[in-house]
Amino acid sequence: MMGWRGVVEEYRDLLPVEGAREVVTLLEGNTPLIPSRRRGLYLKYEGANPTGSFKDRGMALAMTMALSRGARAVVCASTGNTSASAAAYAARAGLGCLVIVPAGQVAAGKLAQARAYGAQVLESEGGFDDAQALVRELAAREPRLELVNSLNPYRTPGQMTAAFEICDVLGRAPDLVILPVGNAANIVAYWRGFVRYSQHRRITTLPRMIGVQARGAAPLVLGRPVRPETAATAIRIGRPVNADKALAAVRESGGAVIAVEEWEIEEAARQLAREGVFAEPASAASVAGYTRLLEAGYVRAKDLVVCVLTGNGLKDPDYAIRYGSEVRAFDGGPEALLAEVRGWLDGSV
Ligand SMILES: *Cc1c(COP(=O)(O)O)cnc(C)c1O
């Protein structure tokens, strides 16, 4: 049996895996590149990863290297998805896992995952940015701990593999790649992935990179740290650690960072779901950005565009209820049900 082997094995020649003894994997990657109903638009559905977000790509490599160097446990601060991924891969590797999350600001599905995988979960009253500072200091002072936040040097290379996959499927690089930006690591990873692929002559052009932030959490657009506020909790970050690198990547690519409103995110999430693609709100921000750029004439009809849907809609069921259909009570028999269904069919078909 020889199916997909996970991102570390599949792209080993392009990744820094020297000295890795045993690869830690849940067979992440190989996620669908779904053609949208909107012409020229593809959706990179990262919600199909083993823990439901793109974080699994970098985590596979980070955990592989943590295990190789003999770490006893991993630690991270997280808006939710990093903790879910770290907890899963630590469980897989047989390592301990400690996560610090901002109290009351993590979507229900993500917290459920970290607990299910058996992580030690601490809630901090400060926001994500404070939690991140805390774990940085902790990891610096305790050598048995490996920091698996985006500061971990193996996360970015692991996340590059999504860019490789997009090119492998399309047989070329897209013209535009649009993705949500929080701590701003993923946009750097994608850009480096495309650059690396072009160095290896596997693509001949490079895409423009578009980063999308929520209006209430847009430090890169404003050019200064903010107190972040948005329902898209995965990008509720006011002081991105990778801000400079992200801005450099965007500039080099000829792209931009833009901000979208909360209602635009919700509308994009609704539109996606109504074409059968369920994404968490942060992910929908990329499509909100696409819509905006299309209306502004920045995206042209001949452009091949990829929106990265970073996380699964199941992560945040409370958000889905906002734009989802109503649930109605019914306690009649088959006759009443038939009448109801016929009314519905006559009205809508
Ligand atoms: C982590 C995450 C982001 C933000 O990625 P950064 O690398 O922090 O910019 C966006 N969406 C989802 C679903 C995430 O989990």
Coordinates of C-alpha atoms and ligand atoms in Angstrom, one line a residue:
M1 CA 0.0 0.0 0.0
M2 CA 1.5 3.3 -1.1
G3 CA -0.9 6.2 -0.9
W4 CA -0.1 9.8 0.2
R5 CA 2.6 9.8 2.8
G6 CA 2.2 13.2 4.4
V7 CA 4.0 16.5 3.6
V8 CA 7.4 15.6 5.1
E9 CA 7.9 12.4 3.1
E10 CA 6.2 13.8 -0.1
Y11 CA 8.4 16.9 -0.2
R12 CA 11.4 15.7 1.7
D13 CA 13.9 17.0 -1.0
L14 CA 12.6 20.5 -0.5
L15 CA 12.4 20.5 3.3
P16 CA 15.0 20.9 6.1
V17 CA 14.8 17.4 7.6
E18 CA 18.4 16.6 8.1
G19 CA 18.8 14.4 11.1
A20 CA 15.2 13.5 11.4
R21 CA 14.9 9.9 12.7
E22 CA 11.2 9.2 12.8
V23 CA 8.7 11.3 10.8
V24 CA 5.7 12.3 12.9
T25 CA 2.7 12.4 10.6
L26 CA -1.1 12.1 10.4
L27 CA -0.9 12.1 6.6
E28 CA -1.6 15.8 6.4
G29 CA -1.7 17.7 3.1
N30 CA -2.9 16.6 -0.3
T31 CA -6.0 18.8 0.4
P32 CA -8.6 19.5 -2.3
L33 CA -8.2 22.5 -4.7
I34 CA -11.9 22.9 -5.3
P35 CA -13.0 24.9 -8.4
S36 CA -15.5 27.5 -7.2
R37 CA -18.7 28.3 -9.0
R38 CA -17.0 31.7 -9.6
R39 CA -15.0 31.4 -12.7
G40 CA -11.2 31.5 -12.4
L41 CA -11.4 31.0 -8.6
Y42 CA -10.0 27.9 -6.8
L43 CA -10.4 27.1 -3.2
K44 CA -7.5 25.4 -1.4
Y45 CA -9.5 23.6 1.2
E46 CA -7.1 23.3 4.2
G47 CA -10.0 22.3 6.4
A48 CA -9.5 18.8 5.0
N49 CA -6.3 18.4 7.0
P50 CA -6.3 15.9 9.9
T51 CA -7.1 18.5 12.6
G52 CA -9.1 20.7 10.3
S53 CA -6.6 23.5 9.5
F54 CA -3.4 24.2 7.6
K55 CA -1.4 24.2 10.9
D56 CA -0.9 20.5 10.5
R57 CA 1.6 21.0 7.7
G58 CA 4.1 22.9 9.8
M59 CA 3.3 20.9 12.9
A60 CA 4.2 17.6 11.2
L61 CA 7.7 19.0 10.5
A62 CA 8.1 20.8 13.8
M63 CA 7.0 17.7 15.8
T64 CA 9.3 15.5 13.7
M65 CA 12.3 17.7 14.6
A66 CA 11.2 18.2 18.3
L67 CA 11.2 14.4 18.6
S68 CA 14.6 14.0 16.9
R69 CA 16.2 16.5 19.3
G70 CA 14.8 14.7 22.3
A71 CA 12.3 17.2 23.6
R72 CA 9.9 15.9 26.2
A73 CA 7.0 18.2 25.5
V74 CA 5.8 21.0 23.2
V75 CA 4.3 24.3 24.2
C76 CA 2.4 27.0 22.2
A77 CA 0.2 30.0 22.6
S78 CA -2.8 29.8 20.3
T79 CA -6.0 31.3 19.0
G80 CA -7.1 27.7 18.7
N81 CA -5.9 25.9 15.6
T82 CA -2.3 25.7 16.6
S83 CA -3.2 24.2 19.9
A84 CA -5.5 21.6 18.3
S85 CA -2.7 20.7 15.8
A86 CA 0.1 20.7 18.4
A87 CA -2.0 18.5 20.8
A88 CA -2.8 16.0 18.0
Y89 CA 0.8 15.7 16.7
A90 CA 2.2 15.6 20.3
A91 CA -0.2 12.7 21.0
R92 CA 1.0 11.0 17.9
A93 CA 4.6 11.5 18.8
G94 CA 4.2 10.5 22.4
L95 CA 5.2 13.9 23.7
G96 CA 3.5 16.1 26.3
C97 CA 1.7 19.2 25.1
L98 CA 0.9 22.5 27.0
V99 CA -1.2 25.1 25.3
I100 CA -2.1 28.6 26.5
V101 CA -5.2 30.1 25.0
P102 CA -6.9 33.5 25.5
A103 CA -9.8 32.9 27.9
G104 CA -13.2 33.0 26.2
Q105 CA -11.8 33.7 22.7
V106 CA -11.3 30.3 21.3
A107 CA -13.9 28.7 19.0
A108 CA -15.7 25.7 20.7
G109 CA -14.4 23.0 18.2
K110 CA -10.8 24.0 18.6
L111 CA -10.8 23.8 22.4
A112 CA -12.7 20.5 22.3
Q113 CA -9.9 19.1 20.1
A114 CA -7.0 20.2 22.3
R115 CA -8.8 18.6 25.3
A116 CA -9.7 15.4 23.4
Y117 CA -6.1 14.9 22.3
G118 CA -5.1 15.3 26.0
A119 CA -3.2 18.5 26.1
Q120 CA -2.7 20.5 29.2
V121 CA -4.8 23.6 28.5
L122 CA -4.3 26.9 30.3
E123 CA -6.6 29.8 29.8
S124 CA -5.0 33.2 30.1
E125 CA -6.9 36.4 30.8
G126 CA -4.5 38.4 28.5
G127 CA -5.1 38.1 24.8
F128 CA -3.2 36.0 22.3
D129 CA -0.3 38.4 22.1
D130 CA 0.4 38.2 25.9
A131 CA 0.1 34.4 25.9
Q132 CA 2.7 34.3 23.1
A133 CA 5.2 36.4 25.1
L134 CA 4.6 34.0 28.0
V135 CA 5.4 30.8 26.1
R136 CA 8.4 32.3 24.5
E137 CA 10.0 33.0 27.8
L138 CA 9.0 29.6 29.2
A139 CA 10.6 27.7 26.2
A140 CA 13.7 29.8 26.6
R141 CA 14.1 28.8 30.2
E142 CA 13.2 25.1 30.0
P143 CA 15.2 23.1 27.4
R144 CA 13.0 20.0 27.6
L145 CA 10.2 22.1 26.0
E146 CA 10.0 22.8 22.3
L147 CA 8.2 25.9 21.2
V148 CA 5.8 25.1 18.3
N149 CA 4.4 28.6 17.7
S150 CA 5.1 30.2 14.4
L151 CA 8.5 31.2 15.8
N152 CA 9.5 27.6 15.5
P153 CA 11.9 27.4 12.5
Y154 CA 10.2 24.3 11.0
R155 CA 6.7 25.6 10.8
T156 CA 7.2 27.8 7.8
P157 CA 9.0 25.2 5.7
G158 CA 6.2 22.7 6.5
Q159 CA 3.6 25.2 5.5
M160 CA 5.3 25.9 2.2
T161 CA 4.0 22.5 1.0
A162 CA 0.6 23.9 0.4
A163 CA 2.1 26.2 -2.3
F164 CA 3.8 23.1 -3.8
E165 CA 0.5 21.2 -4.0
I166 CA -1.3 24.1 -5.7
C167 CA 1.3 24.2 -8.4
D168 CA 1.4 20.4 -8.8
V169 CA -2.4 20.4 -9.4
L170 CA -2.6 23.4 -11.6
G171 CA 0.6 22.7 -13.5
R172 CA 1.6 26.3 -13.1
A173 CA 1.5 29.1 -10.4
P174 CA -1.7 31.0 -9.9
D175 CA -1.8 34.7 -10.8
L176 CA -3.1 35.7 -7.4
V177 CA -3.1 33.9 -4.0
I178 CA -5.4 35.4 -1.4
L179 CA -5.2 34.3 2.3
P180 CA -6.2 35.5 5.7
V181 CA -3.4 37.0 7.8
G182 CA -3.1 36.7 11.6
N183 CA 0.4 36.2 13.0
A184 CA 1.4 36.5 9.4
A185 CA 3.4 33.2 9.1
N186 CA 1.4 31.5 6.5
I187 CA 1.6 34.2 3.9
V188 CA 5.4 34.1 4.2
A189 CA 5.4 30.3 3.9
Y190 CA 3.3 30.4 0.7
W191 CA 5.5 33.0 -0.8
R192 CA 8.7 31.1 0.0
G193 CA 7.0 27.9 -1.3
F194 CA 6.4 29.6 -4.7
V195 CA 9.8 31.1 -4.8
R196 CA 11.4 27.7 -4.0
Y197 CA 9.4 26.0 -6.7
S198 CA 10.5 28.5 -9.3
Q199 CA 14.1 28.1 -8.2
H200 CA 13.6 24.4 -8.9
R201 CA 12.1 25.2 -12.3
R202 CA 8.8 23.6 -11.4
I203 CA 7.0 26.9 -12.2
T204 CA 7.9 29.8 -14.5
T205 CA 5.9 32.6 -12.9
L206 CA 5.2 33.8 -9.4
P207 CA 1.8 34.9 -8.0
R208 CA 1.0 38.2 -6.4
M209 CA 0.2 37.6 -2.7
I210 CA -2.8 39.2 -1.1
G211 CA -3.1 39.2 2.7
V212 CA -6.6 39.8 4.2
Q213 CA -7.2 41.1 7.7
A214 CA -10.4 41.8 9.5
R215 CA -11.0 45.6 9.9
G216 CA -10.9 45.3 13.7
A217 CA -7.6 43.4 13.7
A218 CA -5.6 44.9 10.9
P219 CA -2.1 45.9 12.2
L220 CA -0.5 45.2 8.9
V221 CA -2.8 47.5 7.1
L222 CA -2.6 50.2 9.7
G223 CA 1.2 49.8 10.2
R224 CA 1.0 49.6 13.9
P225 CA -0.1 47.2 16.7
V226 CA -3.8 47.2 17.6
R227 CA -6.2 45.8 20.3
P228 CA -7.7 43.2 18.0
E229 CA -11.4 42.6 17.7
T230 CA -13.1 40.3 15.2
A231 CA -15.4 37.3 15.2
A232 CA -12.8 35.6 13.0
T233 CA -10.8 34.4 16.1
A234 CA -8.0 32.7 14.1
I235 CA -6.9 36.2 12.9
R236 CA -7.7 38.1 16.1
I237 CA -4.0 39.1 16.5
G238 CA -2.9 42.7 17.2
R239 CA 0.9 42.3 17.2
P240 CA 1.9 39.7 14.5
V241 CA 5.4 38.3 15.1
N242 CA 6.0 37.9 11.4
A243 CA 4.8 41.4 10.4
D244 CA 8.1 42.5 8.7
K245 CA 8.6 39.2 6.9
A246 CA 5.0 39.3 5.7
L247 CA 5.2 42.8 4.4
A248 CA 8.4 42.0 2.6
A249 CA 6.9 38.9 1.0
V250 CA 3.8 40.9 -0.1
R251 CA 6.0 43.7 -1.5
E252 CA 8.3 41.3 -3.4
S253 CA 5.3 39.6 -5.0
G254 CA 3.7 42.8 -6.1
G255 CA 0.7 42.1 -3.9
A256 CA -1.1 43.9 -1.1
V257 CA -2.6 43.6 2.4
I258 CA -6.2 44.7 2.7
A259 CA -8.9 44.8 5.4
V260 CA -12.5 43.6 5.1
E261 CA -15.5 44.3 7.3
E262 CA -17.2 41.8 9.6
W263 CA -20.3 41.7 7.4
E264 CA -18.2 40.9 4.3
I265 CA -16.6 37.9 6.1
E266 CA -20.0 36.6 7.1
E267 CA -21.4 37.1 3.6
A268 CA -18.4 35.2 2.2
A269 CA -18.8 32.4 4.7
R270 CA -22.5 32.1 3.7
Q271 CA -21.7 32.1 0.0
L272 CA -19.0 29.4 0.4
A273 CA -21.4 27.2 2.4
R274 CA -24.1 27.7 -0.2
E275 CA -21.8 26.1 -2.7
G276 CA -21.0 23.3 -0.4
V277 CA -17.8 24.5 1.1
F278 CA -17.8 25.0 4.9
A279 CA -15.0 27.3 6.2
E280 CA -14.4 29.0 9.5
P281 CA -14.7 32.8 9.5
A282 CA -11.0 33.6 9.3
S283 CA -10.9 31.5 6.1
A284 CA -13.9 33.2 4.6
A285 CA -12.0 36.5 5.0
S286 CA -9.9 35.4 1.9
V287 CA -13.0 35.2 -0.2
A288 CA -14.3 38.4 1.2
G289 CA -11.1 40.0 0.0
Y290 CA -11.5 38.3 -3.4
T291 CA -15.0 39.8 -3.8
R292 CA -13.7 43.2 -2.9
L293 CA -10.8 43.0 -5.4
L294 CA -13.1 41.7 -8.1
E295 CA -15.5 44.6 -7.6
A296 CA -12.6 47.1 -7.5
G297 CA -11.4 45.8 -10.9
Y298 CA -8.1 44.5 -9.4
V299 CA -8.9 40.9 -10.2
R300 CA -9.3 40.5 -14.0
A301 CA -11.4 37.9 -15.8
K302 CA -8.4 36.0 -17.1
D303 CA -6.7 35.8 -13.7
L304 CA -6.3 32.4 -12.1
V305 CA -6.9 33.0 -8.4
V306 CA -6.5 30.7 -5.4
C307 CA -8.2 31.6 -2.1
V308 CA -6.8 29.7 0.8
L309 CA -9.5 28.3 3.1
T310 CA -7.3 27.9 6.1
G311 CA -9.7 26.1 8.5
N312 CA -12.8 23.9 8.6
G313 CA -16.2 25.4 9.3
L314 CA -16.8 22.8 12.0
K315 CA -14.2 24.5 14.1
D316 CA -16.7 27.3 14.9
P317 CA -20.3 26.1 15.0
D318 CA -21.5 29.1 16.9
Y319 CA -20.4 31.3 14.0
A320 CA -22.1 29.1 11.4
I321 CA -25.4 29.5 13.1
R322 CA -25.3 33.3 12.4
Y323 CA -25.7 32.8 8.7
G324 CA -27.1 29.3 8.6
S325 CA -30.7 28.4 7.8
E326 CA -33.4 28.4 10.5
V327 CA -34.3 25.2 12.4
R328 CA -38.1 24.9 12.7
A329 CA -40.1 22.7 15.1
F330 CA -42.4 20.1 13.5
D331 CA -44.6 17.7 15.3
G332 CA -47.2 16.6 12.7
G333 CA -47.7 13.3 10.8
P334 CA -46.9 12.3 7.3
E335 CA -49.8 14.2 5.7
A336 CA -48.8 17.5 7.3
L337 CA -45.2 16.8 6.4
L338 CA -46.1 16.1 2.8
A339 CA -48.1 19.4 2.6
E340 CA -45.2 21.2 4.1
V341 CA -42.6 19.7 1.7
R342 CA -44.9 20.4 -1.4
G343 CA -45.3 23.9 -0.3
W344 CA -41.6 24.2 -0.1
L345 CA -40.9 22.5 -3.4
D346 CA -43.5 24.6 -5.3
G347 CA -42.1 27.8 -3.8
S348 CA -38.4 27.2 -4.4
V349 CA -38.0 25.0 -7.5
Ligands
LIG1 C1 -3.6 30.3 12.1 C2 -4.7 30.6 11.2 C3 -4.7 31.8 10.4 C4 -3.6 32.8 10.4 O1 -2.4 32.3 9.9 P1 -1.1 33.2 10.3 O2 0.0 32.3 9.8 O3 -1.1 33.4 11.7 O4 -1.2 34.5 9.5 C5 -5.8 32.0 9.5 N1 -6.8 31.1 9.5 C6 -6.9 30.0 10.3 C7 -8.0 29.1 10.2 C8 -5.8 29.7 11.1 O5 -5.9 28.7 11.9

